Short mmCIF file of C-alpha atoms in Angstrom, two decimals:
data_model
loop_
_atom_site.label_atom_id
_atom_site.label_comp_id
_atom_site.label_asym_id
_atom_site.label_seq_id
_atom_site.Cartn_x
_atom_site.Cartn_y
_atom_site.Cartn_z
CA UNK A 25 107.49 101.69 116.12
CA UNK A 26 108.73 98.25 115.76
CA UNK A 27 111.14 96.57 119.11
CA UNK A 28 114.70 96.74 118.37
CA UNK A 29 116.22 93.15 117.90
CA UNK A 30 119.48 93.23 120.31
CA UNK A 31 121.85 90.69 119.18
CA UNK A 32 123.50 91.46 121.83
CA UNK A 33 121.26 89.22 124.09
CA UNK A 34 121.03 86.10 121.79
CA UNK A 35 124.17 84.80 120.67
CA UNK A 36 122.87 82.13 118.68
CA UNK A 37 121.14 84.59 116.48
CA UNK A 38 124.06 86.87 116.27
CA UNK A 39 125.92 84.32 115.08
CA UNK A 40 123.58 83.01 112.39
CA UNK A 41 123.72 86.81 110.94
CA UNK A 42 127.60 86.66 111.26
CA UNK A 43 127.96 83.58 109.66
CA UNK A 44 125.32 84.67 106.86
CA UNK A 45 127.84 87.99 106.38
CA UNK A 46 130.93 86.34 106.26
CA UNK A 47 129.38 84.12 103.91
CA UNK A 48 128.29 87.33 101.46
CA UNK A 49 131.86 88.91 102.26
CA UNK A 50 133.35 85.96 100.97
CA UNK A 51 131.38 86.33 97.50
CA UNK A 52 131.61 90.03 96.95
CA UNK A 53 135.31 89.83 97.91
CA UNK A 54 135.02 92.51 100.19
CA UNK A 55 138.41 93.41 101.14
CA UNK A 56 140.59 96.29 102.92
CA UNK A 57 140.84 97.34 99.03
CA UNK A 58 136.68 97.22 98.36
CA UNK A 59 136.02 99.41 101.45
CA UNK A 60 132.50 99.64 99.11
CA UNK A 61 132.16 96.09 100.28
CA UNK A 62 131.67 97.13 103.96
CA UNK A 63 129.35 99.80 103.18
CA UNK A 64 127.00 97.04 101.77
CA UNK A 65 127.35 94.24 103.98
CA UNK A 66 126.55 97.09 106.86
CA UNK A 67 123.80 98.13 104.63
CA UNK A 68 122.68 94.07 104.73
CA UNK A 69 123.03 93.61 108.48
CA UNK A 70 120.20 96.88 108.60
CA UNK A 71 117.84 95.33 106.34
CA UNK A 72 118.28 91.70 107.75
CA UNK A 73 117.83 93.11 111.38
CA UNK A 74 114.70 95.61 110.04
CA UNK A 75 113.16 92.60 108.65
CA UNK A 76 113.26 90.25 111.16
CA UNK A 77 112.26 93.01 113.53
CA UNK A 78 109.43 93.65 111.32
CA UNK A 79 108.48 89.73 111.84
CA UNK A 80 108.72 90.08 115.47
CA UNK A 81 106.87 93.02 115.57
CA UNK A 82 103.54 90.89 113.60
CA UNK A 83 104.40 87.96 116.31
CA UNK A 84 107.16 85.72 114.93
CA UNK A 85 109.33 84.10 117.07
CA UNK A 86 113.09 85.92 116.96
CA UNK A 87 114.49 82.79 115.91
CA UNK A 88 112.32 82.24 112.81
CA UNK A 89 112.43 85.69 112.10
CA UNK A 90 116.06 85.79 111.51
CA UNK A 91 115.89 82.70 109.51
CA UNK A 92 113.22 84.07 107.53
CA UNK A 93 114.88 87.48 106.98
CA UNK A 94 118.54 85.95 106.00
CA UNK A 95 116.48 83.19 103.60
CA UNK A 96 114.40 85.82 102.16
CA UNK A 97 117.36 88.51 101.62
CA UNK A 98 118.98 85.60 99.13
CA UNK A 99 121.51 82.69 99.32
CA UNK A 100 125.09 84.56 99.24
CA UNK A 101 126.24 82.28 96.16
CA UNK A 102 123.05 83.43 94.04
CA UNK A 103 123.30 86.99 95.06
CA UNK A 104 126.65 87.48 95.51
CA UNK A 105 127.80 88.00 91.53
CA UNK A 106 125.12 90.80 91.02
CA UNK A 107 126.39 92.37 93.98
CA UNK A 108 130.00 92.05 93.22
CA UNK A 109 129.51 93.27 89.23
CA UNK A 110 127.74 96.80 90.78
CA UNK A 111 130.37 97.38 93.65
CA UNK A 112 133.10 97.21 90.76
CA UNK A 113 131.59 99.73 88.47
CA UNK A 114 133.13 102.77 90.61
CA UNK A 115 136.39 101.64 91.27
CA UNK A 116 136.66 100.72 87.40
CA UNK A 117 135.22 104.14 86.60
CA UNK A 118 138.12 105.27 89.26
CA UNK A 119 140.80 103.53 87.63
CA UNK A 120 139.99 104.47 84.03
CA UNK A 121 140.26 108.19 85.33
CA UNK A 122 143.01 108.32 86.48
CA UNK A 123 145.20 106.07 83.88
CA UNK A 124 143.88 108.55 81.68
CA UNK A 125 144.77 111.81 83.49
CA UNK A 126 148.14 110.43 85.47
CA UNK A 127 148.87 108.56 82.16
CA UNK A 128 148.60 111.90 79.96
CA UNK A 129 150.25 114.24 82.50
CA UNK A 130 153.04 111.71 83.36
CA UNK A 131 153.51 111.37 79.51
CA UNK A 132 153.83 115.25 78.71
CA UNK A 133 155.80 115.78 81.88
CA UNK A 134 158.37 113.55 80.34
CA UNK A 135 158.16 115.19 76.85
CA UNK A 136 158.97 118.18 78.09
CA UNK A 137 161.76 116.78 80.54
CA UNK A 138 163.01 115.16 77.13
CA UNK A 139 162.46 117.44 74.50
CA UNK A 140 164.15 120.15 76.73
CA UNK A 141 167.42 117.41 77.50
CA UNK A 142 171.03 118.24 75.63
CA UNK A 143 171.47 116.39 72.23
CA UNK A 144 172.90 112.78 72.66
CA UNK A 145 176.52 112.72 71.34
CA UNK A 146 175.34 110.72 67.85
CA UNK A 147 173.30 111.63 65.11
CA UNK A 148 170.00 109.80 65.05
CA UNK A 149 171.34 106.82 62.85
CA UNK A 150 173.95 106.08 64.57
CA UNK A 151 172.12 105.70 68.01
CA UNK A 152 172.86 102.74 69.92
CA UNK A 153 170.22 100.45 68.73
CA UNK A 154 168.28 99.51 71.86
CA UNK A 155 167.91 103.59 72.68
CA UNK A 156 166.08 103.74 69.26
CA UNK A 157 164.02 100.60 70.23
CA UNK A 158 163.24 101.54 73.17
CA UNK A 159 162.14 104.84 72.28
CA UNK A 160 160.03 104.17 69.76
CA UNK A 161 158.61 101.32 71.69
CA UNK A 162 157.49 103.78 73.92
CA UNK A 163 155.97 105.93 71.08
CA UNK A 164 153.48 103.34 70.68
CA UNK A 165 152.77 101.70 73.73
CA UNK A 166 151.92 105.45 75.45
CA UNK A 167 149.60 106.17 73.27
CA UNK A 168 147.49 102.73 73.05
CA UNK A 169 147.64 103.25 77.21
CA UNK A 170 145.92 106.51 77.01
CA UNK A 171 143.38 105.70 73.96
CA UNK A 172 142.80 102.50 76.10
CA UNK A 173 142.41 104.30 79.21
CA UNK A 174 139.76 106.68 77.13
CA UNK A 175 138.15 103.23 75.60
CA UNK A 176 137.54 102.05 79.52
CA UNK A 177 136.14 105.61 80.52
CA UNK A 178 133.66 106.01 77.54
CA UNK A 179 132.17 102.24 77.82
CA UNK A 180 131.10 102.88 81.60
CA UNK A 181 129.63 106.57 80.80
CA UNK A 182 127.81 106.16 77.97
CA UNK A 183 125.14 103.55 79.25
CA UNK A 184 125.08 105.86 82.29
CA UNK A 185 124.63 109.19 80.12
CA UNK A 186 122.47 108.10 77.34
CA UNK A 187 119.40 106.03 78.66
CA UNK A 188 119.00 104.09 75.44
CA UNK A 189 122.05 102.64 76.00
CA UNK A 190 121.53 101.12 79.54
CA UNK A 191 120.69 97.81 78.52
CA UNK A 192 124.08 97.42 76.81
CA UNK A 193 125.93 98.33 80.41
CA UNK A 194 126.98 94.87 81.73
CA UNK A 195 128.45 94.48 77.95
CA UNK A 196 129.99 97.57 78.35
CA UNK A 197 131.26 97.07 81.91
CA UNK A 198 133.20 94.05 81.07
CA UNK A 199 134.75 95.53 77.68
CA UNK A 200 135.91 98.64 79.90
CA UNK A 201 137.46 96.24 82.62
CA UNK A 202 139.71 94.50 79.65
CA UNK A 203 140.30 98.32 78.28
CA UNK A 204 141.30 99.32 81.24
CA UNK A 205 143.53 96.26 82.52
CA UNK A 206 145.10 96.64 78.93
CA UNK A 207 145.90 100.33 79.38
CA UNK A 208 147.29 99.66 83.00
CA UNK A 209 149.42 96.89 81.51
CA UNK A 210 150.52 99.01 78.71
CA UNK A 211 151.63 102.23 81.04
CA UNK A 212 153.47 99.68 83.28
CA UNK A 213 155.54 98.13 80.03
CA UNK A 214 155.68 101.72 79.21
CA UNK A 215 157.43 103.18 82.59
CA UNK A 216 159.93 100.12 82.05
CA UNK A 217 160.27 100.82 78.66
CA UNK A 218 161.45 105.16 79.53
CA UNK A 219 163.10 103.40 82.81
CA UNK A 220 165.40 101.19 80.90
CA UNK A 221 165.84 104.12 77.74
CA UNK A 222 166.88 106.40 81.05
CA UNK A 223 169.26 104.06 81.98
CA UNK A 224 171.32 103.23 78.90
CA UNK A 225 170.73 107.10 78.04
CA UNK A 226 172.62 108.20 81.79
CA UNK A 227 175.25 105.50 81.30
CA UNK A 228 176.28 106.06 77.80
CA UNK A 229 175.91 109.51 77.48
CA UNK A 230 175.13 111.50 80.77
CA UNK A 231 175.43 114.92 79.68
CA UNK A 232 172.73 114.67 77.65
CA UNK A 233 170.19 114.16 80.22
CA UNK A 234 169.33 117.37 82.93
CA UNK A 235 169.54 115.23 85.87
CA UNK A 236 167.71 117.26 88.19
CA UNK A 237 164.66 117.09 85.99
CA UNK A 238 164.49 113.91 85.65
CA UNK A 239 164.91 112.76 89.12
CA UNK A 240 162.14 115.59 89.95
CA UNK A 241 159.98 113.93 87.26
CA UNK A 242 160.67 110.49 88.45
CA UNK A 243 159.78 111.61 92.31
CA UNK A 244 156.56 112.60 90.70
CA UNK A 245 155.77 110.05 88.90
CA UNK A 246 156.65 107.73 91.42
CA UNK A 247 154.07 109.54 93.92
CA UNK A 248 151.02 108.99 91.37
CA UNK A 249 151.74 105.17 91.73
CA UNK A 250 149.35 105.07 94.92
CA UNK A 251 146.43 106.41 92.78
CA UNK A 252 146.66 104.04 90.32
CA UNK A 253 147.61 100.93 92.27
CA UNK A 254 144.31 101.24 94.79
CA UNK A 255 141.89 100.88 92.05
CA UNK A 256 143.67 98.63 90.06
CA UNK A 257 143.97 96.41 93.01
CA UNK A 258 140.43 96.61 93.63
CA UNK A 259 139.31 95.98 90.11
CA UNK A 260 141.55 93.20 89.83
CA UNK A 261 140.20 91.59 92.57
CA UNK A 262 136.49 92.20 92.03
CA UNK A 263 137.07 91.60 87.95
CA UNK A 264 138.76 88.43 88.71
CA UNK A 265 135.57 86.54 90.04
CA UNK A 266 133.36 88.73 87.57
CA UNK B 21 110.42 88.44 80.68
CA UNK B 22 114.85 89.30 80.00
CA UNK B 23 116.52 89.86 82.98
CA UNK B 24 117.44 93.70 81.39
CA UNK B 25 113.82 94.25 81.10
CA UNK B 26 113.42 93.57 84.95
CA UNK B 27 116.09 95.24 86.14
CA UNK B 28 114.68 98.83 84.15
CA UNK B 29 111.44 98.26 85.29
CA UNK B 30 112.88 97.71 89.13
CA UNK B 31 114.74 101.02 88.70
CA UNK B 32 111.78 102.55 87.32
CA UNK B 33 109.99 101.42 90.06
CA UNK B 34 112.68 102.62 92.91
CA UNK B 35 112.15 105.72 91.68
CA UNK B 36 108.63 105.89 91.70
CA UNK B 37 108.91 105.15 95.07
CA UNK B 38 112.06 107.33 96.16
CA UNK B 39 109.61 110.51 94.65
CA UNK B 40 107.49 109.98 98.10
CA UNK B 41 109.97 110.91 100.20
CA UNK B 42 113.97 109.23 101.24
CA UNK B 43 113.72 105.84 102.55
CA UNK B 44 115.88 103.09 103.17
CA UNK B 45 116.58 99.52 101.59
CA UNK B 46 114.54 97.89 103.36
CA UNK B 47 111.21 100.15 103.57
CA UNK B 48 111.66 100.17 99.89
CA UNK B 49 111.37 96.42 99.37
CA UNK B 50 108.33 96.23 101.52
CA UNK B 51 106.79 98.78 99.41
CA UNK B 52 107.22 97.27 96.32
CA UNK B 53 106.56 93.60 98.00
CA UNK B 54 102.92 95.33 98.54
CA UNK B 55 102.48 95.14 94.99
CA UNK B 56 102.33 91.74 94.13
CA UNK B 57 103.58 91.90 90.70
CA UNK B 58 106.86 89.63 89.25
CA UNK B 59 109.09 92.58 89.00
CA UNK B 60 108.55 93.24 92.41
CA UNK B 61 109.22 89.94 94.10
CA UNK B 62 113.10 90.53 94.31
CA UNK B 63 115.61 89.27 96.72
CA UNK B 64 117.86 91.09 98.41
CA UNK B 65 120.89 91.16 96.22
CA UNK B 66 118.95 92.93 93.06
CA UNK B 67 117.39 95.12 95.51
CA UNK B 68 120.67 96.67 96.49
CA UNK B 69 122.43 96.16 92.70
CA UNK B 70 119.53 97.95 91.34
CA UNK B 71 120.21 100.76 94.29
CA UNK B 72 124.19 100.68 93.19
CA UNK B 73 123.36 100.99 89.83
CA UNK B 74 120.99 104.10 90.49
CA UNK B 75 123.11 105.76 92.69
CA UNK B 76 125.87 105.83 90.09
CA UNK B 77 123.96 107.13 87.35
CA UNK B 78 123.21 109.90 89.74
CA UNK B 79 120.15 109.37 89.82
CA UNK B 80 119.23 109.07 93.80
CA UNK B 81 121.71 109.64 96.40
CA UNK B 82 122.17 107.44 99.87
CA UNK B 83 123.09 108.96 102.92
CA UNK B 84 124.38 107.39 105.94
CA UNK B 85 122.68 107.98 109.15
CA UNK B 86 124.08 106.72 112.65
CA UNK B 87 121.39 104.43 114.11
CA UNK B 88 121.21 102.40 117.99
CA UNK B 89 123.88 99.52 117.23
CA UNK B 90 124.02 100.40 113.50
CA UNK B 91 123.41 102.29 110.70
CA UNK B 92 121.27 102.96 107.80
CA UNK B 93 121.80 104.15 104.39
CA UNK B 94 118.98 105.98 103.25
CA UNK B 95 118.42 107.00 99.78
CA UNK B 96 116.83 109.80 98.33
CA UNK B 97 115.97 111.09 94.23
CA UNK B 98 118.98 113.57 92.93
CA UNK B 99 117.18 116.67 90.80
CA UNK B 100 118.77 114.44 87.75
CA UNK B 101 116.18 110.90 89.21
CA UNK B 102 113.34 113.57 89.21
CA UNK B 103 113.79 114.48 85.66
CA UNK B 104 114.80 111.23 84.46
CA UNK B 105 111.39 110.19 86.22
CA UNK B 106 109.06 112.52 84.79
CA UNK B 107 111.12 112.17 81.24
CA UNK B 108 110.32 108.22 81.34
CA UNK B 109 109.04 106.80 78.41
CA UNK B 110 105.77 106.26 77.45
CA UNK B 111 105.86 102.46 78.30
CA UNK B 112 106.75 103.26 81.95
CA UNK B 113 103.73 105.72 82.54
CA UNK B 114 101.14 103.29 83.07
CA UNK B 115 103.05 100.61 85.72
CA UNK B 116 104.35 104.28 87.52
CA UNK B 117 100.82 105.24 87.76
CA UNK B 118 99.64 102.34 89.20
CA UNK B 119 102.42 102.28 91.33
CA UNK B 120 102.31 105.45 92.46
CA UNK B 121 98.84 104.70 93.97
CA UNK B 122 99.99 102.07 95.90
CA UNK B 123 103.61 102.76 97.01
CA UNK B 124 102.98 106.92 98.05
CA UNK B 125 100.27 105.74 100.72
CA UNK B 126 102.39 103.14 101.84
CA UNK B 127 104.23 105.81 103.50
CA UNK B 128 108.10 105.18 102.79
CA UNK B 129 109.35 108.03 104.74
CA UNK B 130 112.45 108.89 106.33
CA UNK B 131 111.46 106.97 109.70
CA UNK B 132 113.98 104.68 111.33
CA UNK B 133 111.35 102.30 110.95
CA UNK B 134 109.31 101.29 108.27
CA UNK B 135 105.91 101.20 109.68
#
């Protein structure tokens, strides 16, 4: 059994290991959002401290052997990028998920609220003009979300599921982060897009719309926000230094 | 040697040495550090990406285990890291087997320390 290395009684060499940590932190953005960054700085501060105990242990002085453990484990600004590219794979992985699923049951939900609504008082031609552009807006940019969404989600799996393919991952990875981003930005223009239609729809015409069903379907919609927004925060914010 | 090249035959490697039994980061690097070879002279940070990466593919999993004044994420092979082991290709047969002789007596066992 090797001594334990208490910190606790040498400040200076606590405070070399802090300042090495907040110096990682720094590079792999670890952040309230990445709480996958504290795993693996925790996971650092165990294999800095086993190391230098390990030095100890064969005779080293603590001091050195802290030096020698933090030099060894790798300057934060080489390390740091490899690091950062592997704790964004699961919250991109996350966040093409669920655009995919909240995207395609957000989507029907509203076709059904829609398709289900009383006719508008004029015949299709004769539709104010930005209801028809926004509508059909919509008809493309839901779709492109979801086959975007599916684009993301297939990049990261298939390196992972067919072993011939591994080499091609950090490729892959940084075509899904685009896919994804796109497909998020696409189902946000997309919720404007039904917002606004909803609007000029329930001011024009408001017997054609079954209010209660659409405010239920907006309630829901509005409560898949959070699932979205934490991974795309933490993508964004990983992807950004990528 | 390509960086891609390195980085399969470090997970290759991981494995190899995961199949002896769960151990942690850092027992792992000294393992492979008692193999002098360039694949195995790794810092820190591709130590733990290669772990990440592995992990993901659901290949080993890490568990987190409360230790005096911190704790430890120990790693161990998933059924799916045994297959994918014993299914490697031909090219990885010969460094495992060499490998295997040196990293299984190392010991890399579940101990708090690596000893």
């Amino acid at each position: 059994m090797e001594p334990e290395l208490n910190l606790r009684d040498k400040p200076d060499l606590a405070r070399a290991v802090d300042s090495y940590l907040r110096e990682l932190r720094a590079q792999l953005c670890a952040h309230a959002s990445v709480p996958a960054g504290a795993d693996l700085l925790d996971e650092v501060y165990d294999h800095v401290l086993s190391h230098a105990e390990h030095l100890v242990c064969t005779g080293a002085p603590a001091e050195h052997a802290v030096a020698t453990a933090v030099r060894e484990f790798g300057l934060p600004a080489a390390i740091g990028p490899a690091m950062r590219a592997e704790l964004l794979r699961p919250y991109l992985h996350q966040l093409a998920t669920v655009l995919l699923l909240v995207g395609a049951v957000v989507g029907l939900g509203w076709r059904i609220v829609l398709d289900h609504a009383p006719p508008m008082p004029w015949p299709v031609n004769t539709r104010p003009v930005a209801l028809l552009a926004l509508d059909s807006g919509a008809e493309y940019t839901a779709p492109a979300a979801l086959g975007l969404a599916a684009l993301g989600l297939l990049l990261l799996v298939a390196p992972t599921h067919l072993r011939s393919c591994v080499r091609w991952r950090p490729q892959c990875q940084r075509w899904a982060i685009r896919a994804s981003i796109a497909s998020a930005t696409l189902g946000v223009i997309t919720a404007m897009q039904a917002t606004a239609y909803l609007a000029i729809r329930g001011a024009l015409a408001p017997a054609s719309l079954i209010w209660p069903a659409v405010i239920l379907a907006g309630v829901l919609t509005l409560a898949t926000t959070p699932a979205v927004v934490r991974p795309l925060f933490a993508t964004a914010r990983l992807a950004r230094a990528h | 040697m390509p960086d891609d090249a390195r980085a399969r035959e470090l997970e290759a490697l991981l494995l190899t040495a995961l199949a002896a039994g769960p151990a942690h980061g850092y027992a792992l690097m000294v393992a492979l550090r008692r193999h002098d070879i360039s694949v195995t002279r790794v810092d820190g940070g591709t130590l733990y990406r290669a772990l990440r990466g592995l992990e993901d593919d659901g290949l080993i999993a890490g568990t987190w285990i409360e230790g005096p004044g911190r704790r430890r994420r120990e790693y161990q092979l998933t059924r799916r890291g045994r297959r994918c082991l014993v299914d490697h290709p031909g090219r990885w047969r010969t460094l495992v087997a060499d490998l295997s002789g040196v990293v299984a007596p190392a010991g890399v066992r579940p101990s708090w320390n690596p000893s």
